[in-house]
PDB file of C-alpha atoms in Angstrom:
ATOM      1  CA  UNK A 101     -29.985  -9.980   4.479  1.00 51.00           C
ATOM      2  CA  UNK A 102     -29.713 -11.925   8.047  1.00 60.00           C
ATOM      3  CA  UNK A 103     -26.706 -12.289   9.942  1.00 58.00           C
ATOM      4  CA  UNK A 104     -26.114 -15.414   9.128  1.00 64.00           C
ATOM      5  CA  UNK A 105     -26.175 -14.867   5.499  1.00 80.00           C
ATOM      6  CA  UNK A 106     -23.851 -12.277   6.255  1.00 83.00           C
ATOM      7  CA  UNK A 107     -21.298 -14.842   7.864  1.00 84.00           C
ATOM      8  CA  UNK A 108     -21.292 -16.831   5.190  1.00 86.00           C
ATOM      9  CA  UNK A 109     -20.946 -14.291   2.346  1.00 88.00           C
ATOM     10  CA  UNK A 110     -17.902 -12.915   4.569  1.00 88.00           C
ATOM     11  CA  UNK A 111     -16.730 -16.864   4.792  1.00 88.00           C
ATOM     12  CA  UNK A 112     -17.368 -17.040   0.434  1.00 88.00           C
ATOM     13  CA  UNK A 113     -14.934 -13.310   0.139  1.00 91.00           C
ATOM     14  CA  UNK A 114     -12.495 -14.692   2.186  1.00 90.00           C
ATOM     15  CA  UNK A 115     -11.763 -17.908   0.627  1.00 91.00           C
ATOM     16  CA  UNK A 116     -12.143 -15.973  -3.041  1.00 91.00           C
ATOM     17  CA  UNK A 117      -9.472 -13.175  -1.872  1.00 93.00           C
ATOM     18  CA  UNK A 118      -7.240 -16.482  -0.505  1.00 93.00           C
ATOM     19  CA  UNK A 119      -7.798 -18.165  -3.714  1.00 92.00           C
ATOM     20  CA  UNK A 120      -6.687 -14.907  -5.657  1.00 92.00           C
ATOM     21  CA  UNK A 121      -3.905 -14.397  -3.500  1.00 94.00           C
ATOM     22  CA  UNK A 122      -2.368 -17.836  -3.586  1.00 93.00           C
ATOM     23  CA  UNK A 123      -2.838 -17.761  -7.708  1.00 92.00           C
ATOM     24  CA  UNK A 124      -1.155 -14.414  -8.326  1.00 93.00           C
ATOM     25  CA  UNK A 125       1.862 -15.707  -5.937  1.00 94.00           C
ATOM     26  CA  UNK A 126       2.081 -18.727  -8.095  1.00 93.00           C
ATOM     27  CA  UNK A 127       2.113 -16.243 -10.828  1.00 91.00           C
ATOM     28  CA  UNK A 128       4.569 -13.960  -9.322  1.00 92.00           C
ATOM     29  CA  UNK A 129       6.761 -17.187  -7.668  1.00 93.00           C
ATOM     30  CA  UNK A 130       7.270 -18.231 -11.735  1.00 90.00           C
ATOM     31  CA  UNK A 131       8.128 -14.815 -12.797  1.00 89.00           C
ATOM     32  CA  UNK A 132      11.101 -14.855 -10.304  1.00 90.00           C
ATOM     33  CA  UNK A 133       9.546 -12.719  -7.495  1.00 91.00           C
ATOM     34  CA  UNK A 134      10.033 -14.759  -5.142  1.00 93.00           C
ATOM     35  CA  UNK A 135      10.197 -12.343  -2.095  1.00 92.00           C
ATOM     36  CA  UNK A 136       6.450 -10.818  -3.223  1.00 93.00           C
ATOM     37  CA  UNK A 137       5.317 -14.439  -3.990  1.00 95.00           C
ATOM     38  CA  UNK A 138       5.925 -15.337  -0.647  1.00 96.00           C
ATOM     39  CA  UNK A 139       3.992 -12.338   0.827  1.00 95.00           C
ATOM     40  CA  UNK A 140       1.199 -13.027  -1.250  1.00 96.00           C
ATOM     41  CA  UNK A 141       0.942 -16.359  -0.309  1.00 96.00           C
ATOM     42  CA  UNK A 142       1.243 -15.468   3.773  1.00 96.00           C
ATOM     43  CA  UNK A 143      -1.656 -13.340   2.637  1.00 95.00           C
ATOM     44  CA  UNK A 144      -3.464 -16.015   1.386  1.00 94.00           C
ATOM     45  CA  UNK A 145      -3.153 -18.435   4.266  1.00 93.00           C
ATOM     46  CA  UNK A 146      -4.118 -14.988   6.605  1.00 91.00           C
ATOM     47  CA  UNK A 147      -7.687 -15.151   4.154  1.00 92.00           C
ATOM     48  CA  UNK A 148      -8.087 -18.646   4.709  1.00 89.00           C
ATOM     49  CA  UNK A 149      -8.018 -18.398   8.696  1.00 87.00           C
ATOM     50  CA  UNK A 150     -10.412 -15.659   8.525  1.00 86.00           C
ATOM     51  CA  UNK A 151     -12.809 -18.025   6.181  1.00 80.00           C
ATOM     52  CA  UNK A 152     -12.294 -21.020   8.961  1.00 80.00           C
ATOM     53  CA  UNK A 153     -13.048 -18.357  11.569  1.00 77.00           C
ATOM     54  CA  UNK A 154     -16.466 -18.146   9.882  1.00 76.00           C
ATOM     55  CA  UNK A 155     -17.043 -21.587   9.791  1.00 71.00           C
ATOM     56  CA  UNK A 156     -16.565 -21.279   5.701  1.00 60.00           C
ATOM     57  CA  UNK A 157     -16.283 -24.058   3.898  1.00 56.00           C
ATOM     58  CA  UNK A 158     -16.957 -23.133  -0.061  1.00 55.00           C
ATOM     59  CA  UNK A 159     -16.047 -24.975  -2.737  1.00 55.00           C
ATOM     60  CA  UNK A 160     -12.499 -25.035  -3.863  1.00 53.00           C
ATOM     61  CA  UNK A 161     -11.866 -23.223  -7.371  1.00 54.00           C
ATOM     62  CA  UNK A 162      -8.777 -22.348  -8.931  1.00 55.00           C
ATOM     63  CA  UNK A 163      -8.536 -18.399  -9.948  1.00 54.00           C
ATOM     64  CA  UNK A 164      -7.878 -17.421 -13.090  1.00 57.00           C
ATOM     65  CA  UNK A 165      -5.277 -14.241 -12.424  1.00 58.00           C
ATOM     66  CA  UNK A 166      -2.790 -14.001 -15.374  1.00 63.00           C
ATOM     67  CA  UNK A 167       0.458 -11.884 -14.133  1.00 68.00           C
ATOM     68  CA  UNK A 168      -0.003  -8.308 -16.763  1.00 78.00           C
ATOM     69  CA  UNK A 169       2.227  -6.589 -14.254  1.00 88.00           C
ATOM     70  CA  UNK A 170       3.221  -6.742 -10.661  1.00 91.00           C
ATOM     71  CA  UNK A 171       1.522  -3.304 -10.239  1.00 93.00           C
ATOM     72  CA  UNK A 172      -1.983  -5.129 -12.128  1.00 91.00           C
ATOM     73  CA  UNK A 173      -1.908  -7.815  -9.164  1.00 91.00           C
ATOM     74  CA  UNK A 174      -1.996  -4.889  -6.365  1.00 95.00           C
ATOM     75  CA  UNK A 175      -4.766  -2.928  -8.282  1.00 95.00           C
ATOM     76  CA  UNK A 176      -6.993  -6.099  -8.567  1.00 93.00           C
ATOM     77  CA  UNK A 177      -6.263  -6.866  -5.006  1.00 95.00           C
ATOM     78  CA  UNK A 178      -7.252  -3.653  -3.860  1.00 96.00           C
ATOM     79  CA  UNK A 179     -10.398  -3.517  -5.723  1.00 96.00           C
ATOM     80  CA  UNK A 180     -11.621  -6.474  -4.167  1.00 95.00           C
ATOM     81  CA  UNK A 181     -11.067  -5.474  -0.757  1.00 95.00           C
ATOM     82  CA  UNK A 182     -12.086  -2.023  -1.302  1.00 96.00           C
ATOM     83  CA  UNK A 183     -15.205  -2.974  -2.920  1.00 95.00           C
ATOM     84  CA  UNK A 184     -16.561  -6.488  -1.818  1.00 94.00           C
ATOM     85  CA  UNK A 185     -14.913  -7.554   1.671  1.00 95.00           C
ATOM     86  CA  UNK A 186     -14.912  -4.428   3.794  1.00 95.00           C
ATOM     87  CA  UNK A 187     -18.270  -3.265   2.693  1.00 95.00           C
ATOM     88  CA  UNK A 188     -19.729  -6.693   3.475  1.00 93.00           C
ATOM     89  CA  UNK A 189     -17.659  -6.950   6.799  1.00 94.00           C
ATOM     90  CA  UNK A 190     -18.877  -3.316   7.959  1.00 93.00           C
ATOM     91  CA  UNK A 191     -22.644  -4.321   6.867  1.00 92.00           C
ATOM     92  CA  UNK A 192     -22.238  -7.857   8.955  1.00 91.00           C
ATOM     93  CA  UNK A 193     -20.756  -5.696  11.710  1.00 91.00           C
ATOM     94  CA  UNK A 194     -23.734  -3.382  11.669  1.00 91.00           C
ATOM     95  CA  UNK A 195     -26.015  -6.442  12.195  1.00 88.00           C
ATOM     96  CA  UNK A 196     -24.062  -8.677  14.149  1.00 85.00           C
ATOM     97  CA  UNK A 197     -24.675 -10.085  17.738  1.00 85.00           C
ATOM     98  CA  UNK A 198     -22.174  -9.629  20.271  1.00 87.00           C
ATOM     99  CA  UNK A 199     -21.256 -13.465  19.949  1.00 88.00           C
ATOM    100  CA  UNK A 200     -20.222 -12.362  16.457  1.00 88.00           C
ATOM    101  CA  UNK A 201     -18.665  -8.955  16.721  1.00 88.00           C
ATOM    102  CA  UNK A 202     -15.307 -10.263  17.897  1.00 91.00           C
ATOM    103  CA  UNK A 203     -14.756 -12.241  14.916  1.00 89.00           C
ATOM    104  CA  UNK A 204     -16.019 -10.283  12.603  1.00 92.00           C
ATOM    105  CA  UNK A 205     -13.549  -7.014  14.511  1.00 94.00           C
ATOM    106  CA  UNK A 206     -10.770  -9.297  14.045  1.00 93.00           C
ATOM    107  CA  UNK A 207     -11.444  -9.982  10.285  1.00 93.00           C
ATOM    108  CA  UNK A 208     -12.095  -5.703   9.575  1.00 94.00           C
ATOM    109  CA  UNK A 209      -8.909  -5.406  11.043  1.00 95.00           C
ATOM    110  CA  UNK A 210      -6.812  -7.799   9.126  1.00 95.00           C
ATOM    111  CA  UNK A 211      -8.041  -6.547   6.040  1.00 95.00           C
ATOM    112  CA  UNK A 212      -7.617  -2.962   6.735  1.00 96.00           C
ATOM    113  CA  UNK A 213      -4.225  -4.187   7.449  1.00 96.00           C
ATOM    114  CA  UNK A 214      -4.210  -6.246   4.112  1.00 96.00           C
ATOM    115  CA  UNK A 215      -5.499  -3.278   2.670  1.00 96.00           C
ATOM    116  CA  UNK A 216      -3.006  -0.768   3.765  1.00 97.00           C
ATOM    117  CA  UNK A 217      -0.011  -2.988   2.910  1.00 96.00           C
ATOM    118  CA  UNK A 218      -1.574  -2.727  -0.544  1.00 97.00           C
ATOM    119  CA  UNK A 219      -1.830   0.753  -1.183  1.00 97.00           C
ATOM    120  CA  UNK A 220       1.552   1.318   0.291  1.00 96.00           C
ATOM    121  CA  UNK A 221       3.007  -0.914  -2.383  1.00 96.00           C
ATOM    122  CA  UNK A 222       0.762   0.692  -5.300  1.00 97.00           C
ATOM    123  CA  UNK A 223       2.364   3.896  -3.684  1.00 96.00           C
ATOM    124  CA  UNK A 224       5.852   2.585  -4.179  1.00 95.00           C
ATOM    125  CA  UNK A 225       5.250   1.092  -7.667  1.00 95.00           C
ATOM    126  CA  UNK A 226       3.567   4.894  -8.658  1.00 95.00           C
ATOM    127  CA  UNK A 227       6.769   6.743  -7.083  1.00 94.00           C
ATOM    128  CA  UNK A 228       9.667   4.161  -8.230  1.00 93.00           C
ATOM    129  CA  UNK A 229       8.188   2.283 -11.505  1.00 93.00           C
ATOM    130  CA  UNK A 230       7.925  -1.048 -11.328  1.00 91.00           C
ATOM    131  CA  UNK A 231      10.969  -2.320 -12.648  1.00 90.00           C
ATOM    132  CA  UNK A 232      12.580  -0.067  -9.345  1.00 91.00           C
ATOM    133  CA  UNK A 233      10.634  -1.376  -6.703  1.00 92.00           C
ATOM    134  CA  UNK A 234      10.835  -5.004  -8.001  1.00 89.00           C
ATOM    135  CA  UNK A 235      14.621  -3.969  -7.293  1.00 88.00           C
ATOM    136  CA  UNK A 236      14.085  -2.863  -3.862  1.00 86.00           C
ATOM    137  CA  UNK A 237      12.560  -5.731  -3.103  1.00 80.00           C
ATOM    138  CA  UNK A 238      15.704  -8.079  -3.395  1.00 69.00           C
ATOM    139  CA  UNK A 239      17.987  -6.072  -1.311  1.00 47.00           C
TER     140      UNK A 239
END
C-alpha cells in the first residue's frame, strides 16, 4: 500500500473510532453515566482532530453500538484500537516521509494513550464489578 493510502485509511479509523465513541456516550449519557459519557465523548472529539490532522474527510455514518454493559463498550473499544488503528498507524509510520512522521507520532501517541486509559478501566471493571466502579465513578 503507498503512503498516501496509508493517510487516508488512518484518516477512515479515526473518524470510525470518533463515530463509535460519540455513539456509545450517547448510549452511556441515556443510561445515566453521565461522568463516562462525557469522557467518551472528549474521546471522540480527540479522534476527530486526529482524522482533520490527516486531511480526512469520510463520509458521516451513524454507529450502531447498543449499550450490553459498560464493561462491553471498553472491550469493543479496545479491540478496535488494538487491532485496526495502531497496526495501521505503526505500518504508515514504517513508510512514512519525514513530512509525515510528526503527525502520524502524534496520532500513535494519543491512541496509546486512548488505549491505556482503556485497559485501566477494563482493569477496574475486572477487580470491582461493574456495578462498583460505575459507583466510583460518581464520587
Amino acid at each position: 500500500m503507498e503512503r498516501i493510502d496509508y493517510l487516508k485509511d488512518v484518516a477512515v479509523k479515526e473518524f470510525e473510532a470518533a463515530e463509535r465513541f460519540a455513539a456509545y456516550a450517547f448510549a452511556l449519557h441515556a443510561a445515566g453515566h453521565d461522568d463516562l459519557a462525557h469522557q467518551f465523548r472528549t474521546e471522540a472529539t480527540h479522534c476527530r482532530h486526529l482524522c482533520i490532522l490527516f486531511k480526512g474527510s469520510p463520509h458521516p455514518t451513524k454507529a450502531d453500538t447498543p449499550l450490553r454493559s459498560v464493561r462491553h463498550c471498553f472491550e469493543e473499544m479496545l479491540v478496535m484500537m488494538q487491532m485496526e488503528i495502531v497496526p495501521l498507524l505503526n505500518r504508515a509510520l514504517n513508510s512514512s516521509t519525514a513530512e509525515d512522521h510528526p503527525n502520524l507520532e502524534i496520532a500513535l501517541a494519543d491512541n496509546e494513550r486512548q488505549l491505556d486509559w482503556i485497559e485501566s478501566q477494563l482493569h477496574s471493571i475486572q477487580e470491582l464489578g461493574e456495578t462498583h466502579y460505575l459507583s466510583q465513578l460518581r464520587i
